[in-house]
Coordinates of C-alpha atoms and ligand atoms in Angstrom, one line a residue:
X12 CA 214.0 145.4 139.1
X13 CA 213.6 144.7 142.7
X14 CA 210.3 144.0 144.3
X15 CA 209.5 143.0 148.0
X16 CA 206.5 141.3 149.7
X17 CA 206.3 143.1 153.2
X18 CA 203.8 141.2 155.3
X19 CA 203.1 141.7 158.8
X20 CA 202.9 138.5 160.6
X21 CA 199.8 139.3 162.9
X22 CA 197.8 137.1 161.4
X23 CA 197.7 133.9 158.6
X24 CA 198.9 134.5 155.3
X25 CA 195.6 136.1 154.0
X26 CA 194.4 135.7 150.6
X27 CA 195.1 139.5 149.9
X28 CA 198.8 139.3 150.9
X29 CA 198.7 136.1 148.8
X30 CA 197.9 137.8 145.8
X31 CA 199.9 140.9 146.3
X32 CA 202.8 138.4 146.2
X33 CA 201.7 136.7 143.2
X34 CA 201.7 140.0 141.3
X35 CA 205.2 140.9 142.7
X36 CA 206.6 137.4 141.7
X37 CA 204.8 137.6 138.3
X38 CA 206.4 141.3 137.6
X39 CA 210.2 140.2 139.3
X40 CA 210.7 136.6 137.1
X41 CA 208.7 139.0 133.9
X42 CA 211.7 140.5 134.0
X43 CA 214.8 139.0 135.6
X44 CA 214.6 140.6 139.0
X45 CA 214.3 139.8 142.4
X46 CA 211.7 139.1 144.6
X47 CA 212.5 139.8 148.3
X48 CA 210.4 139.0 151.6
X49 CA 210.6 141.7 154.6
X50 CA 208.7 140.3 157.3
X51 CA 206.9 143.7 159.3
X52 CA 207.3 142.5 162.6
X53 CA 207.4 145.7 164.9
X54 CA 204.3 145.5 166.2
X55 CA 205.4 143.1 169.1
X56 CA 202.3 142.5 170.9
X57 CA 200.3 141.3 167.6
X58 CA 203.3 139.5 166.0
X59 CA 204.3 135.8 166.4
X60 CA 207.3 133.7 165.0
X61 CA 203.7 131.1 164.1
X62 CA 202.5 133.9 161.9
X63 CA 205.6 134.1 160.2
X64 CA 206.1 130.4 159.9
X65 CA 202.4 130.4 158.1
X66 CA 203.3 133.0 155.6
X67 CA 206.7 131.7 154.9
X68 CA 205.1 128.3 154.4
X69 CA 202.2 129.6 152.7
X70 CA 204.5 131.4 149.8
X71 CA 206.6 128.4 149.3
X72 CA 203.4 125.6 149.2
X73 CA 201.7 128.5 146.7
X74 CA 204.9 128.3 144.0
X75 CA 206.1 131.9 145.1
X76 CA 210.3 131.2 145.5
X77 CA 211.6 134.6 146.6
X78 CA 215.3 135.6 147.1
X79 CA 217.6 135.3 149.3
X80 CA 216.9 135.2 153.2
X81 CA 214.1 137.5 154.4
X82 CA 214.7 140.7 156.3
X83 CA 213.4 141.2 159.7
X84 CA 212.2 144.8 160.2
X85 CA 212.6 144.6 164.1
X86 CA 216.4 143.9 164.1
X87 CA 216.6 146.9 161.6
X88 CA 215.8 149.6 164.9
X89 CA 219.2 151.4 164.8
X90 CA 218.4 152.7 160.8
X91 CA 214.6 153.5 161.9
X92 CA 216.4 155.6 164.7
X93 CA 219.4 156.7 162.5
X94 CA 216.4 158.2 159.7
X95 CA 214.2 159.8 162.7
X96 CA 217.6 161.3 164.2
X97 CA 218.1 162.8 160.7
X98 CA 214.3 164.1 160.1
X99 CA 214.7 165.9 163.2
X100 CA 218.0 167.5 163.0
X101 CA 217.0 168.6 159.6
X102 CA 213.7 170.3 160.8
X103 CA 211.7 167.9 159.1
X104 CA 210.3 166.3 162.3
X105 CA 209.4 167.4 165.9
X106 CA 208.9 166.2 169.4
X107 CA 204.9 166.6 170.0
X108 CA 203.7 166.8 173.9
X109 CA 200.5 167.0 173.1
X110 CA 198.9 164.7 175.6
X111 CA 195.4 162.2 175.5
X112 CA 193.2 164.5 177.1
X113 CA 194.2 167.7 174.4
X114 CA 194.1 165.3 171.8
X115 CA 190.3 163.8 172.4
X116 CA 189.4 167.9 173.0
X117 CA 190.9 168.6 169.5
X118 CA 188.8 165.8 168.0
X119 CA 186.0 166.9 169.7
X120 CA 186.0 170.5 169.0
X121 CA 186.6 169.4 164.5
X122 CA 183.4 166.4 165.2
X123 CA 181.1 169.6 166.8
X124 CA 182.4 171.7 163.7
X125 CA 181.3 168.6 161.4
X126 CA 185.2 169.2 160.3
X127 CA 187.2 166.3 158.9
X128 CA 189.6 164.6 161.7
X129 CA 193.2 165.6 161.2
X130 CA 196.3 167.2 163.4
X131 CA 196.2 170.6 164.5
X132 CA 200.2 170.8 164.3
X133 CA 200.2 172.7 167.4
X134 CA 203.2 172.1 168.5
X135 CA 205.3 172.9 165.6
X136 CA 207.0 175.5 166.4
X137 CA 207.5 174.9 170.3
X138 CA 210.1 177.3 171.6
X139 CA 212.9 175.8 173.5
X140 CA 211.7 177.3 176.6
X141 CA 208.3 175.6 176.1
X142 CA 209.7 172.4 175.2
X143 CA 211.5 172.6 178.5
X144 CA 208.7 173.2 180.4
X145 CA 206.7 170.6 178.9
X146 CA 209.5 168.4 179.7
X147 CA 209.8 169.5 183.7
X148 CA 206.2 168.4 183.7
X149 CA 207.2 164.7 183.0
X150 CA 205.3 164.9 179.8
X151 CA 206.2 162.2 177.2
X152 CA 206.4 163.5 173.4
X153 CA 205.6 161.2 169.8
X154 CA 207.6 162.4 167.2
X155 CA 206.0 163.8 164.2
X156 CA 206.9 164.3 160.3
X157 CA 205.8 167.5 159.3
X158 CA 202.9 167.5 155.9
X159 CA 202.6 170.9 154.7
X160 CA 198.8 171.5 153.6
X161 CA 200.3 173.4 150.3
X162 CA 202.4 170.4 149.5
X163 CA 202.0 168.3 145.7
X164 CA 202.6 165.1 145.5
X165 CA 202.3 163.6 142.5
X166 CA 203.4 160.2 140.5
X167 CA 202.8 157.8 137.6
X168 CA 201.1 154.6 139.2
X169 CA 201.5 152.1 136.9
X170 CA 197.8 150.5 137.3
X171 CA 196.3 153.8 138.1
X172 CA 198.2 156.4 135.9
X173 CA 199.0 159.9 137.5
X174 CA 197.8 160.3 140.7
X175 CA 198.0 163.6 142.2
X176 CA 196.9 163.9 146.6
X177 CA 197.4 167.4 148.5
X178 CA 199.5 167.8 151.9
X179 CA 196.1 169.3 153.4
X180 CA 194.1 165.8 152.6
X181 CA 196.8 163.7 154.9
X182 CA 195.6 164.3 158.4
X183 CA 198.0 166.5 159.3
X184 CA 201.6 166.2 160.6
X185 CA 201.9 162.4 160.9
X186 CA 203.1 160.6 163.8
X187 CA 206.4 158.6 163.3
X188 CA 207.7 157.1 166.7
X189 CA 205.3 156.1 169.4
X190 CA 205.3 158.5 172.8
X191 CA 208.3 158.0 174.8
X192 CA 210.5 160.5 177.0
X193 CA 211.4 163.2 175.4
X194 CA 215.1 162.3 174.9
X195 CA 214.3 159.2 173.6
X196 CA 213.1 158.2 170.2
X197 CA 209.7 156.0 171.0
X198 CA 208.8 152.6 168.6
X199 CA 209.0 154.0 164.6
X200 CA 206.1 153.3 162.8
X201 CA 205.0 152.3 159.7
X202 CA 205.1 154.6 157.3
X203 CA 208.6 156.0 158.5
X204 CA 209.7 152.2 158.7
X205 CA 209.3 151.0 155.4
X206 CA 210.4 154.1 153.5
X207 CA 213.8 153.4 155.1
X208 CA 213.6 149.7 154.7
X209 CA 212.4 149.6 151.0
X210 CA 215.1 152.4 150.3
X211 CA 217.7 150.1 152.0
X212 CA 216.6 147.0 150.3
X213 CA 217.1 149.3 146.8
X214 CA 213.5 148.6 146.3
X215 CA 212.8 149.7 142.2
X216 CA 209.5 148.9 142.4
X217 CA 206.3 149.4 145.4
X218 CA 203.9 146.8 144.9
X219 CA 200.8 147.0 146.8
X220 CA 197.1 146.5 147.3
X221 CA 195.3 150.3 146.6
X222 CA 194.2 150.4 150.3
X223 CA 197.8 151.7 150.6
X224 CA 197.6 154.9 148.0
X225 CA 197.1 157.2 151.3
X226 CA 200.3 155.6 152.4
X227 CA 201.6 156.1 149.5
X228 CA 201.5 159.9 149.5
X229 CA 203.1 160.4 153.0
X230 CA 206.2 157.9 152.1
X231 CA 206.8 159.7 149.2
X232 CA 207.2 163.3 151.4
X233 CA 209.4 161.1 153.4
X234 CA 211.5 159.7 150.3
X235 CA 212.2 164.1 149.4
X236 CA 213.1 164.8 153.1
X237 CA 215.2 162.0 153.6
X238 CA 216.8 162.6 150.3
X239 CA 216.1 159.0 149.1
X240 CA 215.0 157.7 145.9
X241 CA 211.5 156.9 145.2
X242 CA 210.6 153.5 143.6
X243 CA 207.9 153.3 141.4
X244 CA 204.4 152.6 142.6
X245 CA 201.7 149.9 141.8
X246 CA 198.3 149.6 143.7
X247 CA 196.5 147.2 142.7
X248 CA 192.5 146.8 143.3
X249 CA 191.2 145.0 146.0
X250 CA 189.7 141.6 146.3
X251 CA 185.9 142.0 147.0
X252 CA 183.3 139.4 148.3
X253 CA 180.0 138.3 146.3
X254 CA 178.2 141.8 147.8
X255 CA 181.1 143.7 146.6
X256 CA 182.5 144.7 150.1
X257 CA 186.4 144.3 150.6
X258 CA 186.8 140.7 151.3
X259 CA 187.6 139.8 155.1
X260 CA 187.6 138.0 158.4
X261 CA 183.7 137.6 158.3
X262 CA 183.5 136.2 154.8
X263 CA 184.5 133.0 156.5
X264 CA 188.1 131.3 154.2
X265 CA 189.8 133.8 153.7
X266 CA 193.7 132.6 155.1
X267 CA 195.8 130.4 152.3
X268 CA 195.8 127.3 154.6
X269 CA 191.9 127.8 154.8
X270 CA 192.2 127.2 151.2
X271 CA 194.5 124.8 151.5
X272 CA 192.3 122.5 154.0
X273 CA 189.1 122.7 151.9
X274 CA 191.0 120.7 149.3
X275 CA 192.1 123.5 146.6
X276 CA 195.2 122.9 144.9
X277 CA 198.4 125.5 145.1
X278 CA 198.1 125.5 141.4
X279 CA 194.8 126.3 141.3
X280 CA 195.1 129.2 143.5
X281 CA 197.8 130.6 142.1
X282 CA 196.2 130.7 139.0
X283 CA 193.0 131.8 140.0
X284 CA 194.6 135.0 142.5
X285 CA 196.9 136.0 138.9
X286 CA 192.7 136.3 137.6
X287 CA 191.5 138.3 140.6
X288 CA 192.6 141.6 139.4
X289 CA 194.7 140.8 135.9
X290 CA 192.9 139.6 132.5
X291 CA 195.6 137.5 130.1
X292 CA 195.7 138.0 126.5
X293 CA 192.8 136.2 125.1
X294 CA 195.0 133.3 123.7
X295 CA 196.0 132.3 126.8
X296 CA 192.5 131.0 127.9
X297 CA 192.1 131.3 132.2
X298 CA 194.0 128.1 132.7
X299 CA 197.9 128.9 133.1
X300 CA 200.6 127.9 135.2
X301 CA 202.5 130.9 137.2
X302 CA 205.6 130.4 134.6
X303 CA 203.1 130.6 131.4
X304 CA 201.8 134.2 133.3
X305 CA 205.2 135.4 134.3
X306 CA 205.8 135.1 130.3
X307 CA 203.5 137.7 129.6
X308 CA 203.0 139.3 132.7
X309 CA 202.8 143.8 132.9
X310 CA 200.5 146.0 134.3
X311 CA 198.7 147.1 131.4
X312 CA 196.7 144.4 131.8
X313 CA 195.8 144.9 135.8
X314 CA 192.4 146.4 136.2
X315 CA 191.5 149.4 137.9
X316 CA 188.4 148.1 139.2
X317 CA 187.9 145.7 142.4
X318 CA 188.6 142.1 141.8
X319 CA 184.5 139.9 143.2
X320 CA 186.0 136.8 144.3
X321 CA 183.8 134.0 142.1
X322 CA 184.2 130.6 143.8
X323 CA 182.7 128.7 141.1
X324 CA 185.3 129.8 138.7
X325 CA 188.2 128.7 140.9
X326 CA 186.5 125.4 141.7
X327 CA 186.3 125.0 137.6
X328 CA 190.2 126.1 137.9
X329 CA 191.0 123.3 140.4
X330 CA 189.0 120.6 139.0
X331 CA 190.9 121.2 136.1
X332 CA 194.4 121.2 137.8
X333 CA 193.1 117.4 139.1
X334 CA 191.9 116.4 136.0
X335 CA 195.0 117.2 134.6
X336 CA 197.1 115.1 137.1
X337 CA 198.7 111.5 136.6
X338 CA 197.0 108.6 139.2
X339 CA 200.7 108.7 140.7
X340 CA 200.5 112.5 141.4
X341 CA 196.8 112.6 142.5
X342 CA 198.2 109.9 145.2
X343 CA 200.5 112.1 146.4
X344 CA 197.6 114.4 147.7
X345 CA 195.0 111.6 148.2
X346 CA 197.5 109.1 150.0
X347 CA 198.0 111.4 153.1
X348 CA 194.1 112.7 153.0
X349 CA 193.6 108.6 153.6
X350 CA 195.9 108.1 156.0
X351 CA 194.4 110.8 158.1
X352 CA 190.8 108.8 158.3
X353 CA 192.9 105.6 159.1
X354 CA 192.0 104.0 156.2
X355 CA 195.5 103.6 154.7
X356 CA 198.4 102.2 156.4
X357 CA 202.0 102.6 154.7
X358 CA 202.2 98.7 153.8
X359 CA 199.1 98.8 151.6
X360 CA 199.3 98.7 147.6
X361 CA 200.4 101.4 145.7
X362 CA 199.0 100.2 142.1
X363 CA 195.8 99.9 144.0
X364 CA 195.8 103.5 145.3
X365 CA 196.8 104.6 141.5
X366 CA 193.7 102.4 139.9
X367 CA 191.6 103.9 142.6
X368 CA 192.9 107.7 141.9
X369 CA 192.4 107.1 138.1
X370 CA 188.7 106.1 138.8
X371 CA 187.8 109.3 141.0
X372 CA 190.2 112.1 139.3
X373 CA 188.0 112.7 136.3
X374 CA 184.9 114.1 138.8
X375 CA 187.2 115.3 141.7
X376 CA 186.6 119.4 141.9
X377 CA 188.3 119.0 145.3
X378 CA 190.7 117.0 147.0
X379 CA 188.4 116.7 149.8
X380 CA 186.1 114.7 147.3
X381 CA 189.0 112.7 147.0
X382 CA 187.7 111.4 150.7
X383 CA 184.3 111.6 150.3
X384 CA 184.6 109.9 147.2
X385 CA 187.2 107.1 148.5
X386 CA 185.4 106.8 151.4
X387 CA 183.1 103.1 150.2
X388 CA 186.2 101.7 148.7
X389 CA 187.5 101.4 152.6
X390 CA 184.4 101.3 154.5
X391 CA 180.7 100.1 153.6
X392 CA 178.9 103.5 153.6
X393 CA 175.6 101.8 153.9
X394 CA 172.4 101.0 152.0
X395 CA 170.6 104.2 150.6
X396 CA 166.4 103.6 150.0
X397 CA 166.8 103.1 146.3
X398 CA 169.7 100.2 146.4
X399 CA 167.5 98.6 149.6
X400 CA 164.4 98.3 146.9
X401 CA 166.6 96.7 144.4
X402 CA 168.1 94.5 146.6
X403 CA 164.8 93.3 148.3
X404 CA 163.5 92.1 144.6
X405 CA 163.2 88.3 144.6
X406 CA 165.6 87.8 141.1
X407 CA 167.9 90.1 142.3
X408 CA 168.8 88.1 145.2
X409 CA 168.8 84.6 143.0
X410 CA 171.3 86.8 140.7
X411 CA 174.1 87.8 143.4
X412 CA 173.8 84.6 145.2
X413 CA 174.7 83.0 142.1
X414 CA 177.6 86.0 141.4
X415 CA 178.8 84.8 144.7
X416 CA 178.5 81.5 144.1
X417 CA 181.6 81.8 141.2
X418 CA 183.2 84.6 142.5
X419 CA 186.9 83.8 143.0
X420 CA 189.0 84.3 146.7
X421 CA 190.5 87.4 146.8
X422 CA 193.9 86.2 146.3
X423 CA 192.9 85.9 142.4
X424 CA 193.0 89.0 140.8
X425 CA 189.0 89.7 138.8
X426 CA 190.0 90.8 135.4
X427 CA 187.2 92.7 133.5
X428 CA 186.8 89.6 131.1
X429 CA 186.3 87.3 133.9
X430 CA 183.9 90.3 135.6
X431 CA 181.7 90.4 132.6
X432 CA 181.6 87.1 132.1
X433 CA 180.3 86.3 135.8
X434 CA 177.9 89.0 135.2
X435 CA 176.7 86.8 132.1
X436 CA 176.5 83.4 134.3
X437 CA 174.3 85.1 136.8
X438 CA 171.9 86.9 134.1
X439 CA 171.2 83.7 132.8
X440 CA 170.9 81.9 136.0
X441 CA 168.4 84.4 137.6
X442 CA 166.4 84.9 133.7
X443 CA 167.5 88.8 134.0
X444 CA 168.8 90.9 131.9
X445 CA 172.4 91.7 132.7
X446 CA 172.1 95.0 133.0
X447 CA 169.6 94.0 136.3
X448 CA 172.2 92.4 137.6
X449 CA 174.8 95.2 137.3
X450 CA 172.9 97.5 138.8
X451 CA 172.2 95.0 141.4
X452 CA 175.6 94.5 142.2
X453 CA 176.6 98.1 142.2
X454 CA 173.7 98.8 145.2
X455 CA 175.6 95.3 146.7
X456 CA 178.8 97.0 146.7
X457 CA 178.4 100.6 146.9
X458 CA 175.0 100.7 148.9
X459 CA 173.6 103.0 146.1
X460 CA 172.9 102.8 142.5
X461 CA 175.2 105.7 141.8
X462 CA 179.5 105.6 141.7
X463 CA 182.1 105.8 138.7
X464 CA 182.9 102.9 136.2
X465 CA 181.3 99.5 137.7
X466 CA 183.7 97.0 136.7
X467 CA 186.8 99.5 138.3
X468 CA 185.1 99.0 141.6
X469 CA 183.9 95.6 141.5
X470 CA 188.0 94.9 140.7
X471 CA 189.1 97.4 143.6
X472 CA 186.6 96.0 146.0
X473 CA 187.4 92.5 145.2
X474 CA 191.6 92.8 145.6
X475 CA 190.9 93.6 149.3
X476 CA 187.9 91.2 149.6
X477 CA 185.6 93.1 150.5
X478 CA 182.9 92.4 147.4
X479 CA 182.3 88.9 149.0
X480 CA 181.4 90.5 152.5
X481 CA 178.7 93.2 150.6
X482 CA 177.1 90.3 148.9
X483 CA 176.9 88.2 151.8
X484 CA 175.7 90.8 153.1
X485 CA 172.9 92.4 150.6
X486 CA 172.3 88.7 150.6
X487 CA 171.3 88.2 154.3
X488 CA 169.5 91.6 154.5
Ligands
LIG10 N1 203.2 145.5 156.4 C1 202.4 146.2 155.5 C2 201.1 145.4 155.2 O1 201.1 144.2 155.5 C3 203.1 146.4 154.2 C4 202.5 147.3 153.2 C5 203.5 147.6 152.1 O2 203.6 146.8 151.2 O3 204.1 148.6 152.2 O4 200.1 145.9 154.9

């Protein structure tokens, strides 16, 4: 089994691409093969080496190791030429003169006759003589590949079962290298380019997203007249947005480093892509890792039907992936999110970071909450309306003043016993109840009577000093 990944790099790796590769990796480690990466770079003008940077770096951050060294389609010209050479030796493919002007009069004449658009073929059978005179006029030609309306093509898709088009529903005779002089063979195109290329590759199986199944149909009419082998073909179903449309540009994220910046992790988007389209066996539950899929991966189990991209089930997905992780790993994401506000510098305390990751992990859905969520144990976010009413109460004031009063330098680690018990001394020393003066302190420290486990972030706070400047603080206000 050999499958291939064929992006073109004209753009980010897109989350379409993303899960097209998922599927091919799944099915290649299912069962032993290989998963190779052909990078479609023959449209010059819309490809860039950044492009193909992003998707290479895309795959690997997303889990999806392929093999060996990607092929580059552009410095793969002389077999494009070679195949076109042999199509038209063997009759199979023509030079075409037609120019712009007869082709917009064609397209007119079948738009009046409300006919669909496709090729007339008109210059199929061009005598040499008229060939010659079309080349005297300077004309330039395109090559076509002949599609016979009476042809069959048929084959066993293995998501969509037997699949049958006609040569009269392709559009005609199909263009295969772009006008040039008519000696010359002009830039190959797609269809013509990848035939050849998976064929080289010894590609066993066609992976692809069903917007392709057109394609599909021509590649295999060029598979029979260049007397290759056909692979076997998968389309799988598209990914739609939340009104059911093909997901794209306008929906907004839709690139894997878009993904990526709003704080999802690779493991939860791998996971949740292997969803969009494929439904595990029920005792695997929706949470797997790539390897667990791979296990059991085939497409029996890929739907027909589009895939509705559902964020709230991948946020579920990557808050668990977070909730799964260890303080020390969530610091390896969180460290380098701080760094980037300037709120940590390389010397700081690593036990610290870990206390402060175990604290926020359980209610992290995002990374990015791992900033928003960090973000008062660095800098005093400010008092919200409800911790300013508590902290303008007369005994609340008599209670952190005497918190403050006991509250050891910073150079003294708090332990929770010592916490609770200055929490105690104050209570009494205010005549509150010690659960005023916790909530108290938490609007002292955090500026709202909201945040995760009190004690945690009195302890935090207090190792870099900053719960004496809050109560001064409240204290003064
Ligand atoms: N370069 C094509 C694309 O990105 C490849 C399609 C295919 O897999 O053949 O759509």
């Amino acid at each position: 089994m050999r499958v291939r990944l064929a992006p073109s790099p004209t753009g980010t790796l897109h989350i379409g691409t993303a899960r097209t590769a998922v599927f091919n990796w799944l099915f290649a480690r299912h069962h032993g093969g290989a998963f190779l990466l052909r990078i479609e770079d023959t449209d010059r003008e819309r490809s860039s080496p950044a492009f193909t940077a992003n998707i290479l770096d895309g795959l690997a951050w997303l889990g999806l190791s392929w093999d060996g060294e990607p092929v580059i389609q552009s410095e793969r010209l002389e077999a494009h030429h070679a195949a076109i050479s042999q199509l038209l030796a063997s009759g199979h493919a023509y030079r075409c003169y037609m120019s712009d002007a007869e082709l917009e009069s064609m397209r007119a004449d079948q738009k009046a006759a409300h006919a669909a658009p496709r090729h007339n073929n008109a210059h199929r059978d061009l005598s040499a003589a008229q060939q010659q005179a079309f080349q005297a006029e300077g004309r330039e030609a395109v090559i076509r590949f002949r599609i016979d309306a009476d042809a069959s093509i048929d084959w066993n898709d293995l998501v969509r079962g037997a699949m049958h088009w006609s040569g009269a529903d392709l559009g005609g005779d199909m263009v295969i290298a772009r006008r040039a002089p008519a000696t010359a063979i002009g830039d190959p195109l797609y269809n013509l380019v990848v035939v050849v290329d998976d064929a080289a590759m010894t590609i066993s199986h066609v992976i692809r997203g069903e917007d392709h199944i057109a394609n599909t149909a021509k590649q295999l009419l060029l598979y029979a007249a260049l007397g290759l082998p056909e692979p076997v073909f998968a389309h799988t179903p598209l990914i739609l947005n939340a009104e059911g449309r093909k997901l794209s540009k306008r929906d907004g994220v839709t690139s894997v480093a878009d993904f990526r910046d709003l704080g999802y992790t690779a493991e939860a988007l791998v996971n949740y892509m292997t969803l969009l389209g494929w439904s595990p066996p029920d005792e695997m539950g929706e949470r797997f890792s790539l390897a667990e899929a791979a296990a059991v991966f085939g497409f029996e189990r890929v739907n027909r039907a589009g895939a509705r991209f559902d964020w709230d089930k991948l946020n579920w997905l990557n808050g668990q992936v977070l909730h799964e992780r260890s303080p020390a790993d969530l610091c390896h994401d969180l460290i380098p999110l701080w760094q980037a506000e300037g709120w940590w510098r390389a010397s700081e305390d690593p036990e610290w970071a870990e206390e402060l990751a175990a604290l926020l992990g359980p209610s992290l859905v995002t990374l990015q909450d791992g900033i928003e969520q960090a973000r008062p144990f660095f800098l005093w976010p400010g008092c919200d309306a409800a911790a300013t009413t508590q902290l303008a109460i007369p005994e609340v004031q008599a209670a952190l003043s005497a918190l403050l009063e006991h509250l050891p330098g910073s150079e003294q680690p708090l332990t929770a016993a010592a916490a609770q018990e200055l929490l105690a001394a104050a209570a009494k020393a205010a005549g509150v109840k010690k659960g005023v003066v916790m909530k108290s302190l938490r609007a002292a420290l955090l500026g709202s009577l909201q945040g995760p486990d009190l004690i945690t972030t009195w302890r935090l706070l207090h190792s870099r000093g900053s719960d004496r400047s809050r109560l001064e603080n409240s204290l003064t206000a």
